[in-house]
C-alpha atoms as an extended CHARMM CRD file, in Angstrom:
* protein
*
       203  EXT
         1         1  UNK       CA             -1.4110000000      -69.9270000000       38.7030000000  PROA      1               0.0000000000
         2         2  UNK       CA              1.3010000000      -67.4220000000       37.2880000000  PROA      2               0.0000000000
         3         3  UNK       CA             -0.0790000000      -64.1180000000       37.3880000000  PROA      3               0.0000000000
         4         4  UNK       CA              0.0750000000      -62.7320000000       33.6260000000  PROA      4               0.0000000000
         5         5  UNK       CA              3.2630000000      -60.8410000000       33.0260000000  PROA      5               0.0000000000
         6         6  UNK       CA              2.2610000000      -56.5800000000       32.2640000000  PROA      6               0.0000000000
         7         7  UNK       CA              3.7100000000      -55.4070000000       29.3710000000  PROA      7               0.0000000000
         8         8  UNK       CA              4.5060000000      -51.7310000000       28.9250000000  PROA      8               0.0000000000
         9         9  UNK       CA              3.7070000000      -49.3340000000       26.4620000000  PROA      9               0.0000000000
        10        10  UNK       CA              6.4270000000      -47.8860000000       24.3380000000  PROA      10              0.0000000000
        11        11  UNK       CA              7.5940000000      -44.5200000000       25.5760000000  PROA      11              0.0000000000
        12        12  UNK       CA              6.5640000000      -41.8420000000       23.2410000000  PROA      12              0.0000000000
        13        13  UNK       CA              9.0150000000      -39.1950000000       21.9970000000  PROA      13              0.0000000000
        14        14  UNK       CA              9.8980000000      -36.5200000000       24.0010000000  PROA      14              0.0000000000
        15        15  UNK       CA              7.9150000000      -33.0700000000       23.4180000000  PROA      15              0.0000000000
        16        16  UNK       CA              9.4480000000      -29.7840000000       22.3460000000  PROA      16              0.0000000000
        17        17  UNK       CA             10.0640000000      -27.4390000000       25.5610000000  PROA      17              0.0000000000
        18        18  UNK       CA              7.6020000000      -25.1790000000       26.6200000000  PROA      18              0.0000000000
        19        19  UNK       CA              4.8460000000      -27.6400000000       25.8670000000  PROA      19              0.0000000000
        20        20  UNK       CA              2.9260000000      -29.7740000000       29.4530000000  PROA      20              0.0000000000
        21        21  UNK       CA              3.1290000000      -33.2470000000       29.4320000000  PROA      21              0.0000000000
        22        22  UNK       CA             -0.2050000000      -34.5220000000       27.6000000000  PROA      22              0.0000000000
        23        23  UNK       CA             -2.0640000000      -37.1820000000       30.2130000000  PROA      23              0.0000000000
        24        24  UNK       CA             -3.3470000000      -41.0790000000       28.9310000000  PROA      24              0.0000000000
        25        25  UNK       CA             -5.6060000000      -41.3560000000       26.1200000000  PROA      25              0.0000000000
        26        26  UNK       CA             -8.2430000000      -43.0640000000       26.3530000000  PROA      26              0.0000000000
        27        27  UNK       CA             -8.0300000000      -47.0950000000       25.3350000000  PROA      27              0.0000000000
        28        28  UNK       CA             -7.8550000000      -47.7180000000       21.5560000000  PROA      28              0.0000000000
        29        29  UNK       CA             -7.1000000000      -43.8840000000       20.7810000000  PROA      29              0.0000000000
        30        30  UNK       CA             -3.4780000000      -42.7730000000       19.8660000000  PROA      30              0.0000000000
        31        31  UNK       CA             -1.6460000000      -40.9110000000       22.2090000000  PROA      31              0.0000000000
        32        32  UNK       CA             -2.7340000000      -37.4930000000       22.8690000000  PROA      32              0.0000000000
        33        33  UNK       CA             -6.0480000000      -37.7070000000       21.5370000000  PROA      33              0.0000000000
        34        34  UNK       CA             -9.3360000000      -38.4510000000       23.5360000000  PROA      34              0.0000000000
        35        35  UNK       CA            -11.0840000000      -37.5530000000       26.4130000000  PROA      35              0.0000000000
        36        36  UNK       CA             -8.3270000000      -36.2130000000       28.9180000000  PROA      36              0.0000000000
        37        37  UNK       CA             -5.8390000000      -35.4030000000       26.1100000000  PROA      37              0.0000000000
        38        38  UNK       CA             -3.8240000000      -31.8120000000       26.3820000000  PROA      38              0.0000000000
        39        39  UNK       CA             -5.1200000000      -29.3280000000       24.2960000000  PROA      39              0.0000000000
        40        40  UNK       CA             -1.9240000000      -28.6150000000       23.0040000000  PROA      40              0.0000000000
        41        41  UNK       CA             -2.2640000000      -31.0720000000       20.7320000000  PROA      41              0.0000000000
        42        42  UNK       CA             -4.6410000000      -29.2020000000       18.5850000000  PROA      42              0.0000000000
        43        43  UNK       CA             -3.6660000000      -27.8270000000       15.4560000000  PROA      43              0.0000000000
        44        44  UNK       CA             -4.8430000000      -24.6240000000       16.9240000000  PROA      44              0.0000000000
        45        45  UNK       CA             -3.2080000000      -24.0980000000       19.7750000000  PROA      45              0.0000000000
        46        46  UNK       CA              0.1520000000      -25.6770000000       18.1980000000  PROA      46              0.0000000000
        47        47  UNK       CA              0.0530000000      -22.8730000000       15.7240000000  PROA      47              0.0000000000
        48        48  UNK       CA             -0.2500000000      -20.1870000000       18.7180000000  PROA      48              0.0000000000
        49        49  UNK       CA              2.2900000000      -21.9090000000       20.7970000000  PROA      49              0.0000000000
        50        50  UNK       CA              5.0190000000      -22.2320000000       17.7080000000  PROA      50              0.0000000000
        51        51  UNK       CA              4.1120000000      -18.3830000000       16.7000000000  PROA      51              0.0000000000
        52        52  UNK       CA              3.2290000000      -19.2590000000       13.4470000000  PROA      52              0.0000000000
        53        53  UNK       CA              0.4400000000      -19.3340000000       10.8370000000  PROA      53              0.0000000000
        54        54  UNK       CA             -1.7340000000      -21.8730000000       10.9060000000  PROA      54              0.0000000000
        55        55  UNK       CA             -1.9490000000      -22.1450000000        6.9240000000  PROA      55              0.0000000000
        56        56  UNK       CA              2.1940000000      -22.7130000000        7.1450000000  PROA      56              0.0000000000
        57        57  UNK       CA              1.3010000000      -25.3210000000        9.8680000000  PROA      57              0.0000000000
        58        58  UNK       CA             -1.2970000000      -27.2370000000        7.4550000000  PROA      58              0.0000000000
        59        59  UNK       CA              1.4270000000      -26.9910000000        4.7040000000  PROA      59              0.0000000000
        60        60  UNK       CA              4.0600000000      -28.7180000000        6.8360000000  PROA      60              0.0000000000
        61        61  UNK       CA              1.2970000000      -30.9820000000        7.8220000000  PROA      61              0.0000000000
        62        62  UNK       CA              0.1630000000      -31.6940000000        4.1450000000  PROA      62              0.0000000000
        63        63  UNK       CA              3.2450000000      -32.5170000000        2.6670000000  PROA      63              0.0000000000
        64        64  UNK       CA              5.8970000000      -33.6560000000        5.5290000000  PROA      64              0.0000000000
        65        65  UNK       CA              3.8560000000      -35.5700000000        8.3010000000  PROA      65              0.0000000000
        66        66  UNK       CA              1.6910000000      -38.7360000000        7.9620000000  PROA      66              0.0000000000
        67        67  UNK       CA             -1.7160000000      -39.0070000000        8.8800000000  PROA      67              0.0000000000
        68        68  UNK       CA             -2.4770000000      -41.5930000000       11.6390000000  PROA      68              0.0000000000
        69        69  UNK       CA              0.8060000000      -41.4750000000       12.7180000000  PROA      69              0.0000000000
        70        70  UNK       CA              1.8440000000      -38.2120000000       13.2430000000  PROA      70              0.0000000000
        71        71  UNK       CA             -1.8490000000      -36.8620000000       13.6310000000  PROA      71              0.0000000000
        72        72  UNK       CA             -5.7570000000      -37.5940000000       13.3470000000  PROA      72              0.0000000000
        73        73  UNK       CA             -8.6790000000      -35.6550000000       12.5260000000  PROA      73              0.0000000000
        74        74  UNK       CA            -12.0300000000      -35.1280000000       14.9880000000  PROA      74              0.0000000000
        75        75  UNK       CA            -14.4070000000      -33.8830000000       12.8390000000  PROA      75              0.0000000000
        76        76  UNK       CA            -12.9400000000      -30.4990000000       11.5080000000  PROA      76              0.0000000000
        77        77  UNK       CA            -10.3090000000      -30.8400000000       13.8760000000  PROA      77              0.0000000000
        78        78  UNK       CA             -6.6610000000      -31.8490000000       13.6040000000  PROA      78              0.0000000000
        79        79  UNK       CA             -4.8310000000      -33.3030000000       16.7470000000  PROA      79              0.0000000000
        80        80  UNK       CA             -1.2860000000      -33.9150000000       16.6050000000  PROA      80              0.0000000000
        81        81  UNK       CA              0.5880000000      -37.3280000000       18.6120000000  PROA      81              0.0000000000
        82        82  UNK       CA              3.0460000000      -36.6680000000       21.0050000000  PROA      82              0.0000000000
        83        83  UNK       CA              5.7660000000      -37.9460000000       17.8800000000  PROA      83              0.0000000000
        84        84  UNK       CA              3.9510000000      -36.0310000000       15.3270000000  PROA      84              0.0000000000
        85        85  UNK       CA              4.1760000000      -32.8230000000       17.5760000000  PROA      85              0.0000000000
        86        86  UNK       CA              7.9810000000      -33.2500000000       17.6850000000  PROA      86              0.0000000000
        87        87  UNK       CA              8.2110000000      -33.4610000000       14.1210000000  PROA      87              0.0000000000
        88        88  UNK       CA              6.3290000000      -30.6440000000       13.3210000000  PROA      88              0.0000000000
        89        89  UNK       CA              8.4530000000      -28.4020000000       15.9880000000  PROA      89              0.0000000000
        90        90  UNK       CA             11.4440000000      -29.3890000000       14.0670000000  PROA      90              0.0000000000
        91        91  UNK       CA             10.2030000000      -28.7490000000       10.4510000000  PROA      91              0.0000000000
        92        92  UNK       CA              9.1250000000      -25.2700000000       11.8570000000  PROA      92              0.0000000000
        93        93  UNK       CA             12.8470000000      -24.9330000000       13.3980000000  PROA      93              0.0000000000
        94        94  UNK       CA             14.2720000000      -25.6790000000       10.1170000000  PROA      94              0.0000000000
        95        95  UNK       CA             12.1850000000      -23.2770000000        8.1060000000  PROA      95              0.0000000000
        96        96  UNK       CA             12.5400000000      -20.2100000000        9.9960000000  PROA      96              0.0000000000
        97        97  UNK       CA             16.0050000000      -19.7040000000        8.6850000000  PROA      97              0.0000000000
        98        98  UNK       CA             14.7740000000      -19.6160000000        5.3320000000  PROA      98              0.0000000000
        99        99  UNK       CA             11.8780000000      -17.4100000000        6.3820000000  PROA      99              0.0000000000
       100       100  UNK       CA             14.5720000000      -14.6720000000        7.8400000000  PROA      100             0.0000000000
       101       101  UNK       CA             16.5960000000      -14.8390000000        4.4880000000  PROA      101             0.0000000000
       102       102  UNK       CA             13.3000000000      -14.0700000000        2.4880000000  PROA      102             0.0000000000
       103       103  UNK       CA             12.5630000000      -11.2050000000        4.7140000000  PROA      103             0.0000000000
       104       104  UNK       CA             12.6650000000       -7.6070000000        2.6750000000  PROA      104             0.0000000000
       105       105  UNK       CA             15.0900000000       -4.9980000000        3.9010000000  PROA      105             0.0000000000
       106       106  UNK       CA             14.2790000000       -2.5500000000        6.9380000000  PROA      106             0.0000000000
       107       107  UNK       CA             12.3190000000        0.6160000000        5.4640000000  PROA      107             0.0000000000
       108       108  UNK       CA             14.7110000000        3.6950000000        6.0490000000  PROA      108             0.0000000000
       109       109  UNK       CA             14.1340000000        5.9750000000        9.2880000000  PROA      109             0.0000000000
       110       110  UNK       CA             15.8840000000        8.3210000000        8.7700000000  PROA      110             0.0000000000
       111       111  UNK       CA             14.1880000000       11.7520000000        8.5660000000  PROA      111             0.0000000000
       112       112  UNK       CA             12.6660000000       13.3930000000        5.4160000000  PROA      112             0.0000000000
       113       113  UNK       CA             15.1220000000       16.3500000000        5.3510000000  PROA      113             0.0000000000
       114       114  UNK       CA             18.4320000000       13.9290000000        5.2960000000  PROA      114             0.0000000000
       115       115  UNK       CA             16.8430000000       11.8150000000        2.2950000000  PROA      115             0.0000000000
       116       116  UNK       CA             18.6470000000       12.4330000000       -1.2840000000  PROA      116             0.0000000000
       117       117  UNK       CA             15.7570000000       13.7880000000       -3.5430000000  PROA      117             0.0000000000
       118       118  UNK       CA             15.3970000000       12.1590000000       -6.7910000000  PROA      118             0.0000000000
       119       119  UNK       CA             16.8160000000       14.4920000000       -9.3540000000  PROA      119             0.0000000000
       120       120  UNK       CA             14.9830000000       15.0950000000      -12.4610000000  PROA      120             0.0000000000
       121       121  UNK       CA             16.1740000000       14.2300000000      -15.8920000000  PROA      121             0.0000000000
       122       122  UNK       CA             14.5710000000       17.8720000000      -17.3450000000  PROA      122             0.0000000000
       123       123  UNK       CA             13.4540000000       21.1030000000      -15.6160000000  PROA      123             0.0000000000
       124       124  UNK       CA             10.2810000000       21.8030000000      -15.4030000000  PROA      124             0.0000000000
       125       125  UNK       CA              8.5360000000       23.9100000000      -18.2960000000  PROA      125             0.0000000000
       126       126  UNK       CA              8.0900000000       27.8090000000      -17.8870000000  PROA      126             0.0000000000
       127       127  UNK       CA              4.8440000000       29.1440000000      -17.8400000000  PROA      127             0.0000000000
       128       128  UNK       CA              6.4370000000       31.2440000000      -20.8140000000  PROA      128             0.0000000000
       129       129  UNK       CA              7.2180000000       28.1040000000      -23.1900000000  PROA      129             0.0000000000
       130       130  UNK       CA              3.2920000000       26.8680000000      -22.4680000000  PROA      130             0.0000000000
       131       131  UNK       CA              1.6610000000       29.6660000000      -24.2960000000  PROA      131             0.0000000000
       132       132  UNK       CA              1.1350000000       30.2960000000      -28.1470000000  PROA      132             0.0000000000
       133       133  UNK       CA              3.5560000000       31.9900000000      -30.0810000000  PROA      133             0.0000000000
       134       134  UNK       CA              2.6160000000       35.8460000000      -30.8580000000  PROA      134             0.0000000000
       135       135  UNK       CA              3.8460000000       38.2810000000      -33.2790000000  PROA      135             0.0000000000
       136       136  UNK       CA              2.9720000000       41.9910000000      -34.3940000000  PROA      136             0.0000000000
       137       137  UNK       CA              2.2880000000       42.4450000000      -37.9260000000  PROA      137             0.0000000000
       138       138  UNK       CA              1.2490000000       44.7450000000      -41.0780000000  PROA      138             0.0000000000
       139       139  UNK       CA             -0.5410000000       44.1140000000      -43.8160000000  PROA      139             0.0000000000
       140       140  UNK       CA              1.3530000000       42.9190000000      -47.0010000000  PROA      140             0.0000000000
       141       141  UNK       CA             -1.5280000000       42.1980000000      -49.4700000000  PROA      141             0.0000000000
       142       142  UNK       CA             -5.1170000000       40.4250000000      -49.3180000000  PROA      142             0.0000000000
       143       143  UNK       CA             -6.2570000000       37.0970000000      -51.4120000000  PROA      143             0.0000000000
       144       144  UNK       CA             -9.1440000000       36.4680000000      -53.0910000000  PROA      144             0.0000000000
       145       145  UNK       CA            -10.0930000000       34.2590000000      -50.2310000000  PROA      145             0.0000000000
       146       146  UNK       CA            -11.4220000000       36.7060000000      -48.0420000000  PROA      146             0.0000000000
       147       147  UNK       CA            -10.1830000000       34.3480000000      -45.3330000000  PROA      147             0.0000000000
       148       148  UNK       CA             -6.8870000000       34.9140000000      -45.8650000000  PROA      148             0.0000000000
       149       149  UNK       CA             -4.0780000000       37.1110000000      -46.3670000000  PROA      149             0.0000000000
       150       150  UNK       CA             -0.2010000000       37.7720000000      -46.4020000000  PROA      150             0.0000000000
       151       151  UNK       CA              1.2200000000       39.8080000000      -43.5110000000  PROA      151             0.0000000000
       152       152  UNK       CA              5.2110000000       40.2720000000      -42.3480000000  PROA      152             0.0000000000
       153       153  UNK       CA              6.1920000000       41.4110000000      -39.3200000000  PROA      153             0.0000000000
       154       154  UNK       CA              6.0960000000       45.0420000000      -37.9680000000  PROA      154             0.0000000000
       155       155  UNK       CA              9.6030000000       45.5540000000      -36.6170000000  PROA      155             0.0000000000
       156       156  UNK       CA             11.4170000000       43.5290000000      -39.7720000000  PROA      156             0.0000000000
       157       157  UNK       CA             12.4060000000       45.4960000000      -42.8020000000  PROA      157             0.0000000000
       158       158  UNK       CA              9.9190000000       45.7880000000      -45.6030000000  PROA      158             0.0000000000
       159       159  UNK       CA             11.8100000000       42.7570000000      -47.8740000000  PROA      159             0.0000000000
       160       160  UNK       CA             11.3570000000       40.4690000000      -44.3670000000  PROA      160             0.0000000000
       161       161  UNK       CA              9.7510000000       37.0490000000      -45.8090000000  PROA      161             0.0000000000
       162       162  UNK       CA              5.5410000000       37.2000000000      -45.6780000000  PROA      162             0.0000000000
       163       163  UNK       CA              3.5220000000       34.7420000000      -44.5170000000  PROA      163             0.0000000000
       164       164  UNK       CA             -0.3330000000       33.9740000000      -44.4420000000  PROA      164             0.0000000000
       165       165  UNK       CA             -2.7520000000       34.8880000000      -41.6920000000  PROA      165             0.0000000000
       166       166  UNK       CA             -6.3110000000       33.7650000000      -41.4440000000  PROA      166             0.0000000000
       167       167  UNK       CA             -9.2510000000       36.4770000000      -40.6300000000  PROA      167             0.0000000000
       168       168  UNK       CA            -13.1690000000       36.0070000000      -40.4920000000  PROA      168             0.0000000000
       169       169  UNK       CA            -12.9990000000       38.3780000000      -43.3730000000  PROA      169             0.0000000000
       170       170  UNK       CA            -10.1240000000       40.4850000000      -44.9670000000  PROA      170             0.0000000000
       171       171  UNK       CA            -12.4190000000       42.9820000000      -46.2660000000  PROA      171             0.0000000000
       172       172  UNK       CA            -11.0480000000       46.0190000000      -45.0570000000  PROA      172             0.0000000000
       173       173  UNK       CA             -7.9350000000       45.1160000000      -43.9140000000  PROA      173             0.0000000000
       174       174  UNK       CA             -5.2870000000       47.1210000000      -46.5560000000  PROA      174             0.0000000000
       175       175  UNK       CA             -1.4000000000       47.5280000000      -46.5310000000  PROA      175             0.0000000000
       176       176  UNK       CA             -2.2670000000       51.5330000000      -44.6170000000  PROA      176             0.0000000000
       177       177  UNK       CA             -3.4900000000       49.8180000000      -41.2430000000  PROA      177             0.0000000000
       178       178  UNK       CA             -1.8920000000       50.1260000000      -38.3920000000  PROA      178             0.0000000000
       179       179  UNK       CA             -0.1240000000       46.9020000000      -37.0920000000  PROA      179             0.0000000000
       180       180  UNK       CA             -2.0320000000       44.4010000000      -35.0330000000  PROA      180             0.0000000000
       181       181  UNK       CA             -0.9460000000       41.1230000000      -32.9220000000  PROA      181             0.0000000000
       182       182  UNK       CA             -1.6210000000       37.6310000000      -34.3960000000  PROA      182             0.0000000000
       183       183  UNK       CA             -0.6860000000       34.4170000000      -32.8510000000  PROA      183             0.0000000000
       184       184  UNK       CA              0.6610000000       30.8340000000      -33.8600000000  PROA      184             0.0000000000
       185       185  UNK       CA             -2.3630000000       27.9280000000      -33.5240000000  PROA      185             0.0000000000
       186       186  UNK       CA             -1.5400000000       24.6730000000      -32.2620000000  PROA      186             0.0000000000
       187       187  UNK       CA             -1.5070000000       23.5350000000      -35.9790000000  PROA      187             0.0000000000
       188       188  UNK       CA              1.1950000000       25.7630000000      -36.6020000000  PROA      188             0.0000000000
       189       189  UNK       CA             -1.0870000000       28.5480000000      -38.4610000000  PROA      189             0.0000000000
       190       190  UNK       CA             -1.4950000000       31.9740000000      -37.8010000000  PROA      190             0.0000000000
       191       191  UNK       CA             -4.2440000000       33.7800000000      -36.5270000000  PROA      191             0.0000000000
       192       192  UNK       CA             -5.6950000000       37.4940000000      -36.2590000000  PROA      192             0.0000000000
       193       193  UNK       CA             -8.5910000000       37.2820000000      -33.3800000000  PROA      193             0.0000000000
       194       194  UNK       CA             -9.4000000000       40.7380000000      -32.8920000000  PROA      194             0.0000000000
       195       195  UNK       CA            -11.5940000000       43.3760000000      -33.8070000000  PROA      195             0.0000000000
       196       196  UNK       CA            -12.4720000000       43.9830000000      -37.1830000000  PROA      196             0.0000000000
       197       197  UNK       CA            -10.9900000000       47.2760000000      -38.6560000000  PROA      197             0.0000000000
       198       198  UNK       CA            -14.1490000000       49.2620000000      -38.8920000000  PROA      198             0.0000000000
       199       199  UNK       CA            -13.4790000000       50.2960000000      -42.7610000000  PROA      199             0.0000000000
       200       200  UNK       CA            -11.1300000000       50.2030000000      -45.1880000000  PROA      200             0.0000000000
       201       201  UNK       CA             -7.6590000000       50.8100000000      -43.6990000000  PROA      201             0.0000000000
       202       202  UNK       CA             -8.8390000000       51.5430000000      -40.8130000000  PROA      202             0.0000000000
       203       203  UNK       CA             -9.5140000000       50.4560000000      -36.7710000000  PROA      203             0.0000000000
């Protein structure tokens, strides 16, 4: 009798560079996978051998290659085919240009002293210009609200417009004392802290 004629296995692609030749699978299993198959072929080690991320590998994986075909799972593991391993080293070829153009610009090095400062738009404030407005003043006349009362200011001629200032009491404050500092509240009124004048005219 004839002896049976062997038939030969179709070659399988040929693998990226820089990755060892996987050895036969066992029978029934695709290439690369099985007892005896390169580790290489593990989703794992792919992603460490192609320098990237292994969630940009499962992407490519997800939505370009074909399951079966280009890879199988063992239990929580994935393990690439010799032609699905090719594929995927081409899809990550393709994407790193786009990867470099999405890269952000180099920070600056150069040294603190040669960097522009930011100019302000305003200077800013004086100590001066943060504190309340102050004036020295003399007695023009008193109001029935012992509260209040009309002064003008000491260095401004006697006809200079009044205006009101409030006291704890204007009991014995008269047009004869002698002329005391009051300053400008935050609601825009004026205000005599001090002592009291200890009678009638008089500090």
């Amino acid at each position: 009798m004839n002896s049976p004629k062997k038939s030969r296995a179709p070659s399988a692609l040929p693998l990226p560079s820089g990755f060892p030749t996987p050895t036969l699978a066992t029978a029934g299993g695709p290439a690369g996978v099985g007892a005896g198959a390169d580790e290489a072929f593990w989703e794992s080690h792919v992603a460490v051998r192609l320098g990237v991320a292994r969630e940009k590998i499962a992407l490519l994986r997800g939505t370009q290659l074909q399951e079966v075909v280009d890879f199988t799972r063992q239990g929580n593991a994935v393990v690439y085919t010799a032609g699905g391993l090719a594929r995927l080293t081409a899809l990550v070829a393709r994407a790193a240009p786009q990867d470099a153009a999405e890269t952000p610009p180099a920070v600056s090095t150069l040294p603190a002293a040669q960097i522009a400062s930011t100019p302000t738009a305003q200077p800013a404030p004086s100590l001066g210009g943060c504190q309340p407005e102050r004036a020295r003043v003399v007695v023009v006349r008193t109001l029935p609200n012992r509260k209040m009362m009309f002064v003008r200011r000491a260095d401004y001629a006697k006809d200079a417009p009044t205006f009101i200032v409030r006291v704890k009491d204007n009991l014995n404050f008269h047009p004869r004392l002698a002329p005391f500092e009051v300053r400008r509240a935050a609601d825009g009124q004026w205000l005599y802290l001090g002592r009291m004048p200890r009678s009638l005219g008089r500090w």
